Short mmCIF file of C-alpha atoms in Angstrom, two decimals:
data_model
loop_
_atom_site.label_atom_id
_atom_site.label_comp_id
_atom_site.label_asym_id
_atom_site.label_seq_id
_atom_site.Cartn_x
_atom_site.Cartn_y
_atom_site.Cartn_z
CA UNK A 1 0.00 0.00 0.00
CA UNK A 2 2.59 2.60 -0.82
CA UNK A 3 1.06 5.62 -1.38
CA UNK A 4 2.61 7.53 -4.37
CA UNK A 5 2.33 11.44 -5.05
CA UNK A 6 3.76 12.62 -8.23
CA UNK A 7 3.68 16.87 -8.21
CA UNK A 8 5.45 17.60 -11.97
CA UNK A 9 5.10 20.51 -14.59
CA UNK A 10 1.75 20.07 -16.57
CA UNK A 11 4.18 20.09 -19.56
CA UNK A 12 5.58 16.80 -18.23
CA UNK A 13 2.77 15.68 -16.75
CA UNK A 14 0.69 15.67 -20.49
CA UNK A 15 4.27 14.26 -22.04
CA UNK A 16 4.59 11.19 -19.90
CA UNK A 17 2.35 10.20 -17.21
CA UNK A 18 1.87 7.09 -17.97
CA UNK A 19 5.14 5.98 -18.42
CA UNK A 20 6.41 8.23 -15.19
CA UNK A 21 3.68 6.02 -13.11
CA UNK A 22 4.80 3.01 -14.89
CA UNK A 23 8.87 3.23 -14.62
CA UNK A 24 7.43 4.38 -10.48
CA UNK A 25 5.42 1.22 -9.92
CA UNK A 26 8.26 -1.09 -11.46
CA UNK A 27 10.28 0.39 -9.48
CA UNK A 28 8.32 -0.46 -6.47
CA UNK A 29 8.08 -3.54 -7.47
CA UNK A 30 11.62 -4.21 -8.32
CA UNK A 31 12.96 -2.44 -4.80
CA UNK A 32 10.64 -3.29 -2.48
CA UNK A 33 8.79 -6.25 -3.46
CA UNK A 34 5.60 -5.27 -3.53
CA UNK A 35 2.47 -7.15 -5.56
CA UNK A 36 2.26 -6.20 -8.67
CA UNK A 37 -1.41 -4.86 -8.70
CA UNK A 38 -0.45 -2.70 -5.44
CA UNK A 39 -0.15 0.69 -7.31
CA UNK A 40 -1.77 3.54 -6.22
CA UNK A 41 -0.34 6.53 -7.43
CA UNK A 42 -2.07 10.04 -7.82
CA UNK A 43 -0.36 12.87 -10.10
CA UNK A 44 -0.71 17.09 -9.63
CA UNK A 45 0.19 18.83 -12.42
CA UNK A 46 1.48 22.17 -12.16
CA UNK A 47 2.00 25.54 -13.95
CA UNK A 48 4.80 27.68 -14.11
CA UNK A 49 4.92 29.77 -10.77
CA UNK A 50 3.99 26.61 -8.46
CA UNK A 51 6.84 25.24 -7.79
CA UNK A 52 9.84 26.66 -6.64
CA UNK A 53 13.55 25.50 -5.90
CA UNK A 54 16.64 26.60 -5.98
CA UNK A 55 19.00 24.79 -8.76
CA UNK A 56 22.08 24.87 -7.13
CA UNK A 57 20.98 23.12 -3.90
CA UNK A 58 23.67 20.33 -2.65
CA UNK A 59 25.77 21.36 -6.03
CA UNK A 60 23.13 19.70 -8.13
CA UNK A 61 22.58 21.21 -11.63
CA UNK A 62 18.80 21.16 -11.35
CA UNK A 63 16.77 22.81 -14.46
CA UNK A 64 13.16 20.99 -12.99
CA UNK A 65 11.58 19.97 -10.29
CA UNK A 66 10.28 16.48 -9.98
CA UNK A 67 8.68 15.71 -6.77
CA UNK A 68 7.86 11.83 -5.87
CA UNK A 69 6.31 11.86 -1.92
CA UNK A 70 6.01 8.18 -1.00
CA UNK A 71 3.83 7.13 1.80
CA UNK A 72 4.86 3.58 3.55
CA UNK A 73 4.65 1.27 6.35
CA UNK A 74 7.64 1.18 8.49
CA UNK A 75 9.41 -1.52 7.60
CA UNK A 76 12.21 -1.04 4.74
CA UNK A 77 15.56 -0.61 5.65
CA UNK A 78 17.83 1.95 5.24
CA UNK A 79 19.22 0.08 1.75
CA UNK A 80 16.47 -0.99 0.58
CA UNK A 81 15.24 2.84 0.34
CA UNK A 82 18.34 3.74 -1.09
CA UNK A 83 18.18 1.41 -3.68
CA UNK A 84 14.81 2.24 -4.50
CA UNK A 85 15.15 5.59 -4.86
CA UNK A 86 18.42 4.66 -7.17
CA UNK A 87 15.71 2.12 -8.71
CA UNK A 88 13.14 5.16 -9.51
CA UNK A 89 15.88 7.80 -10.82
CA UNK A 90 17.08 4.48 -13.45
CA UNK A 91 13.40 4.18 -14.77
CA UNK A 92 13.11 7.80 -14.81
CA UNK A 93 16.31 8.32 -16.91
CA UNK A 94 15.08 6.74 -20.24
CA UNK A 95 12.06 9.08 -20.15
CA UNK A 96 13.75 12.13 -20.37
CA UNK A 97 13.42 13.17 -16.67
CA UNK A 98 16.74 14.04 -15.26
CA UNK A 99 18.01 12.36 -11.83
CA UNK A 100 19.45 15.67 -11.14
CA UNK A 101 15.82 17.03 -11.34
CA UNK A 102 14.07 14.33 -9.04
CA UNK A 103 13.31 14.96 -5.70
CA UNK A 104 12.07 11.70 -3.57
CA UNK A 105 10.22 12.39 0.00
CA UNK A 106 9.51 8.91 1.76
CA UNK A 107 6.89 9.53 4.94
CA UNK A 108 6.48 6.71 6.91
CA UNK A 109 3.19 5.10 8.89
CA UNK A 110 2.03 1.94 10.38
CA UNK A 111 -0.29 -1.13 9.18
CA UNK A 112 -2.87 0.18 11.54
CA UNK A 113 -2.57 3.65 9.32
CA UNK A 114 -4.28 2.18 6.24
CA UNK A 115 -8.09 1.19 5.11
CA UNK A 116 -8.06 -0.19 1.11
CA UNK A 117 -11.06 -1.04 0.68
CA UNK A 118 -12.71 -3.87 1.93
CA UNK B 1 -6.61 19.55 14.45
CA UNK B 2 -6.77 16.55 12.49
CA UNK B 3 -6.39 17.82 8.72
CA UNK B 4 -7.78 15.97 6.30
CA UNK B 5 -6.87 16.09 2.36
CA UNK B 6 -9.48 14.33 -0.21
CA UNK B 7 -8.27 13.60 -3.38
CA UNK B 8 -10.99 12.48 -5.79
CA UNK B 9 -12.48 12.54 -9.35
CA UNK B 10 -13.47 16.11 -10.30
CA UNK B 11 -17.01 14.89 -11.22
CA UNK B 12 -17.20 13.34 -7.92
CA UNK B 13 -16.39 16.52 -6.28
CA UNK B 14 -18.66 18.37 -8.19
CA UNK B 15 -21.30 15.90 -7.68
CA UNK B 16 -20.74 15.53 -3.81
CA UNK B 17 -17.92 17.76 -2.30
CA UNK B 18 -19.85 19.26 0.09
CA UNK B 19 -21.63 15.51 1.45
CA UNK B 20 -17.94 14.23 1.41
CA UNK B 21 -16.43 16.86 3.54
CA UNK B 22 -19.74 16.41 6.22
CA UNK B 23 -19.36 12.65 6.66
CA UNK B 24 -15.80 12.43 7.14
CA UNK B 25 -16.29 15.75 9.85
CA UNK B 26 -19.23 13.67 11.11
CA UNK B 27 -17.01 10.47 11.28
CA UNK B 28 -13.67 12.70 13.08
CA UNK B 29 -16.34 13.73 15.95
CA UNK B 30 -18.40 10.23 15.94
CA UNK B 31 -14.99 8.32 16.26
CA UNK B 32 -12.31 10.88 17.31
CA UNK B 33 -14.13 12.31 19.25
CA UNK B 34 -12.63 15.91 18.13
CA UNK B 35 -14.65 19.35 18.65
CA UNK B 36 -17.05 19.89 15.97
CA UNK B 37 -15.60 23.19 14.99
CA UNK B 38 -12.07 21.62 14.39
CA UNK B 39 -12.29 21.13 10.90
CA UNK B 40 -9.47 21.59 8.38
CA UNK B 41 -10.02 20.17 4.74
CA UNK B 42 -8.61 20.41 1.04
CA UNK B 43 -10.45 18.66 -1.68
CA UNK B 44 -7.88 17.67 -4.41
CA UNK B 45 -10.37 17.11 -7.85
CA UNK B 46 -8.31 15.27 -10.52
CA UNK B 47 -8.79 14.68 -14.18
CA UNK B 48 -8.83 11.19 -15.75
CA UNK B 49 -5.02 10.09 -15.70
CA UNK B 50 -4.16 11.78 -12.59
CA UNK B 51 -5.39 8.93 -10.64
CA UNK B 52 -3.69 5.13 -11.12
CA UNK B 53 -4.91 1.85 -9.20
CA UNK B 54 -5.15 -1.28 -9.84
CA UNK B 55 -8.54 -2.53 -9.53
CA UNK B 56 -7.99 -5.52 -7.81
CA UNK B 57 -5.25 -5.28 -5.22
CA UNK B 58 -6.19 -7.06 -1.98
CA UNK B 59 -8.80 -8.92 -3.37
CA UNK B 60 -11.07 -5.79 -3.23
CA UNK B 61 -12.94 -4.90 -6.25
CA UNK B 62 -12.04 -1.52 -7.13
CA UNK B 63 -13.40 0.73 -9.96
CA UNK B 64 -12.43 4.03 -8.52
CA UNK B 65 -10.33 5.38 -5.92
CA UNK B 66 -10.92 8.02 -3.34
CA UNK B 67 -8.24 9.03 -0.99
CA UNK B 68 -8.35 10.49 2.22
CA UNK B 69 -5.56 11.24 3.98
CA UNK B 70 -5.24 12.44 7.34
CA UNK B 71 -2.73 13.88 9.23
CA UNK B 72 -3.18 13.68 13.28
CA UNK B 73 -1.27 13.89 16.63
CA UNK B 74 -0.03 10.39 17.71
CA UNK B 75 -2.76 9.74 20.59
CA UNK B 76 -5.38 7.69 19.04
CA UNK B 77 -5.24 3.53 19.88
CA UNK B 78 -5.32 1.19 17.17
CA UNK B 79 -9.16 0.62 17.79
CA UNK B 80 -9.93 4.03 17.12
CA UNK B 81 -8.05 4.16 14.18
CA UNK B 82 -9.97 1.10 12.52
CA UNK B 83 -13.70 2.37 13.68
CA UNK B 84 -12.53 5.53 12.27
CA UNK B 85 -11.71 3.91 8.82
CA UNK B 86 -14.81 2.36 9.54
CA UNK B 87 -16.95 5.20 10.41
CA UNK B 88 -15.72 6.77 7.45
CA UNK B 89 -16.50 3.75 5.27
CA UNK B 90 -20.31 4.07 6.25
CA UNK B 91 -20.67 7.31 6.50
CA UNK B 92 -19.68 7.95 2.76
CA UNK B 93 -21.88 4.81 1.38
CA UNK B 94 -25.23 6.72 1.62
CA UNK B 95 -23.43 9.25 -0.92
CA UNK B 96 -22.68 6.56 -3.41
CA UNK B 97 -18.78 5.97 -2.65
CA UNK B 98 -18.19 2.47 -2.36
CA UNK B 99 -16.19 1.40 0.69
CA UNK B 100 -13.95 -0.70 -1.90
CA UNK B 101 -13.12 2.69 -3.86
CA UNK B 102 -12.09 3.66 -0.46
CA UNK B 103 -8.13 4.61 0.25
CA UNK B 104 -7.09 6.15 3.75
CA UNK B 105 -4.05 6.78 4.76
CA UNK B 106 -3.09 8.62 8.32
CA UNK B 107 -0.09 9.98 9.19
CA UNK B 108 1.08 11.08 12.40
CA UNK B 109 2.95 14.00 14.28
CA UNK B 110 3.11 15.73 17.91
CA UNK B 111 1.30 18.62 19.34
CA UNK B 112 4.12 20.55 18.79
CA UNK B 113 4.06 20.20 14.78
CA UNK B 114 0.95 22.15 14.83
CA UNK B 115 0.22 25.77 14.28
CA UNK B 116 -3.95 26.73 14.12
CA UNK B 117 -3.69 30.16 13.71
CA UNK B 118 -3.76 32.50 17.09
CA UNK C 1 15.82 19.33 2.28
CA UNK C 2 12.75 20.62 4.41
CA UNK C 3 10.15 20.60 1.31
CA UNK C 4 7.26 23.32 2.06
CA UNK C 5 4.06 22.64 0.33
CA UNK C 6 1.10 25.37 0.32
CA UNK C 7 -2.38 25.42 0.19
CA UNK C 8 -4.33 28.60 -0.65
CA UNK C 9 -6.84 30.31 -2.80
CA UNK C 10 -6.42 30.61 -6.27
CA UNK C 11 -6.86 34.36 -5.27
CA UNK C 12 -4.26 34.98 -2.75
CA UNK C 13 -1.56 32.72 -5.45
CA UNK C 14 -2.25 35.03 -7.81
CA UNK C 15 -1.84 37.70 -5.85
CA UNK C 16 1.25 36.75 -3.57
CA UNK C 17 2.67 33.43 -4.24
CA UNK C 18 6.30 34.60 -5.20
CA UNK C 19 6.08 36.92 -1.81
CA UNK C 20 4.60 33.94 -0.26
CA UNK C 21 7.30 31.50 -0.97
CA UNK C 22 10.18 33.79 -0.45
CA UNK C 23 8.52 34.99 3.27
CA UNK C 24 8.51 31.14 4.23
CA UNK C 25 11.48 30.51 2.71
CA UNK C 26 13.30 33.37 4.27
CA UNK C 27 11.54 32.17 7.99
CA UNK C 28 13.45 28.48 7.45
CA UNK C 29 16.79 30.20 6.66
CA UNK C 30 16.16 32.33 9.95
CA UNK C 31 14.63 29.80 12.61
CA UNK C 32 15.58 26.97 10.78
CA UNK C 33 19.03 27.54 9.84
CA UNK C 34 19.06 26.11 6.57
CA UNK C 35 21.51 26.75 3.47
CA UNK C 36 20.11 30.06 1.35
CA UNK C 37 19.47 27.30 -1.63
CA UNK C 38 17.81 24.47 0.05
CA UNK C 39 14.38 25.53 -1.44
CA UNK C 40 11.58 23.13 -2.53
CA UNK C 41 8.39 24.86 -2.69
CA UNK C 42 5.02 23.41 -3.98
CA UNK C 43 1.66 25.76 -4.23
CA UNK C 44 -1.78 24.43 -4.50
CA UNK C 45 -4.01 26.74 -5.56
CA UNK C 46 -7.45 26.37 -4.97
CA UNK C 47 -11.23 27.18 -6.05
CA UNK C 48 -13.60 28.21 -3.61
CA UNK C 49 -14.96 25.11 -1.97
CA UNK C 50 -12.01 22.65 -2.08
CA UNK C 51 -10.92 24.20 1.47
CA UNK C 52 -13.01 23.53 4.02
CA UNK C 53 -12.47 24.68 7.36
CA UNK C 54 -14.56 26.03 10.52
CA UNK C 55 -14.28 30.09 11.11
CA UNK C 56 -13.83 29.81 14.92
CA UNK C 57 -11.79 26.45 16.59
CA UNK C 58 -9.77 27.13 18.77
CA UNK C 59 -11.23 30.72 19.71
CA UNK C 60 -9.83 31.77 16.47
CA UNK C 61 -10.88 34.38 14.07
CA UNK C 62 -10.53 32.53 11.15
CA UNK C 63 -11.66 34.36 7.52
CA UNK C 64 -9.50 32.09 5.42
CA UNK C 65 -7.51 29.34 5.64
CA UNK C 66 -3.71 29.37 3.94
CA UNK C 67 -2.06 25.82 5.00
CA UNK C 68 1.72 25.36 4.78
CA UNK C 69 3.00 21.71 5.00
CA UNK C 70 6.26 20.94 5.72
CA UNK C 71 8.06 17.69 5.87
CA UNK C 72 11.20 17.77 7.36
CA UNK C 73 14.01 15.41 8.77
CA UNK C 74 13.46 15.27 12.35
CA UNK C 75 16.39 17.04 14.11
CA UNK C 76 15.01 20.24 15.36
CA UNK C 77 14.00 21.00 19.13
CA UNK C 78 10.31 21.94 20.47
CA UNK C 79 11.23 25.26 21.06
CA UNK C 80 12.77 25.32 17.08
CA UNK C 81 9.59 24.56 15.82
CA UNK C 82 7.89 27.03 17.30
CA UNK C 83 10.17 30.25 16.75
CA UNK C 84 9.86 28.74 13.02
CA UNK C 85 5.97 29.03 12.82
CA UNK C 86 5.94 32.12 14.64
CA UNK C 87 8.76 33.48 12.33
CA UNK C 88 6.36 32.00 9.32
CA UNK C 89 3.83 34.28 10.65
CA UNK C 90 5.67 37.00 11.24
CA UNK C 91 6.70 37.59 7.56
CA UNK C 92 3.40 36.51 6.13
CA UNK C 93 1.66 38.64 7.76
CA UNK C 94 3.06 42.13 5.95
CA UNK C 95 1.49 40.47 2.53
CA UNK C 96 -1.83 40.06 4.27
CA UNK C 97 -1.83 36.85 5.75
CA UNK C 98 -3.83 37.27 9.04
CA UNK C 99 -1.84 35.04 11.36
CA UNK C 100 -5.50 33.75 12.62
CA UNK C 101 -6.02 32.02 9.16
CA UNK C 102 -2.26 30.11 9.12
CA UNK C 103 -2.69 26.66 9.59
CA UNK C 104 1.33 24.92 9.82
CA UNK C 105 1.30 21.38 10.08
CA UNK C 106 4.86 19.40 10.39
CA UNK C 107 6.20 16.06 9.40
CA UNK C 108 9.22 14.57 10.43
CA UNK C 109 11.33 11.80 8.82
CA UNK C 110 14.49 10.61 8.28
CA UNK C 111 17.61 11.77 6.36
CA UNK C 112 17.63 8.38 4.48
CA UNK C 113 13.89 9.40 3.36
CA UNK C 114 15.20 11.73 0.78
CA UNK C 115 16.75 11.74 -2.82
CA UNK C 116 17.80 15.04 -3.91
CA UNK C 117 19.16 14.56 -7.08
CA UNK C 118 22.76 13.75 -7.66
#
């Protein structure tokens, strides 16, 4: 039950979508092991104005902003978030989106912190 | 100061924002057993795309998803978490939101990560 | 890495949001203590209606509701937190912000819960 938000210039956002929340879920799948039909993933478009960063931060060349908030049980380690995150900059790559560019928040909550459905 | 953030199709919000944002309120006091003027929510309407599932994750049969997620101070047992969920669940049915289309996820922080104005 | 997320009306963006973001931006680098270019900044603007909220909880005077969201690594003291909301207010308030309609809420994670590029 990750919870994925994906906040990315409209511009991208009508580009790629789909294969952004593809190469995201495979990467899920491929780092952390989850089920294959456990994607939920929810995308905000934005204009010009919306979102703001600084392109030098942490001597990054950054020319975009793309902003992947993940929302997850405790219970990854350390590694395995670091190769996931690794994991979702490789998928990103081939679509254009810079790993310079990619900005990846993980949140973390408990089983007791989820209803899906029933 | 629980705030809650609804992220839904934007012909379900225009069909029912208002009904929405009353039954989970109703469900916070029912369950929480918060103040009934503590009420802090955004309504996130998306376009067709915006929004990935799977439809069948869990075993639930899903044909839409609407998330609510909630952000709370750590103080509520697991069993008021769940009839929460669950208070939720049936207090959104009468409006036509089926408790499999249902997605919550709660995060939590202190008393000190708040600030409600002064 | 502290990313700041906002939640206003589509009114008050269009009027403000660049004073907005550098006021909040300018209250981490001062109660924070964070490097001049460690900015991530994401604005949701929003139609009447999506933002619900009651006028008075909390014996507040509430006209409006503007909520910053910030998700942070969790490293700074009680006392931190609240010279930085206070600070938040301080330098919204000369663009109009009435501090009574501020609503700050705070999430804390870990240092390995970010990817900032590379």
């Amino acid at each position: 039950m990750p919870l994925i938000q994906v906040d990315l210039s409209r511009e991208l956002y009508e580009r790629a979508h789909d294969a952004i929340g593809d190469a995201i879920h495979a990467a899920q799948i491929e780092a952390l092991g989850i089920p294959s039909d456990d994607r939920f993933q929810v995308f905000y478009p934005h204009e010009s104005g919306e979102v703001k960063f600084d392109s030098g931060y942490n001597g990054v060349d950054r020319r975009d902003l793309v902003l992947v908030r993940v929302t997850a049980v405790h219970m990854y380690p350390v590694s395995t978030k670091r190769t996931f995150f690794e994991t979702v900059a490789a998928k990103l790559a081939p679509i254009g989106i810079r790993t310079e560019d990619l900005l990846i928040s993980l949140t973390e909550n408990g089983f007791e912190d989820w209803f899906a459905g029933r």
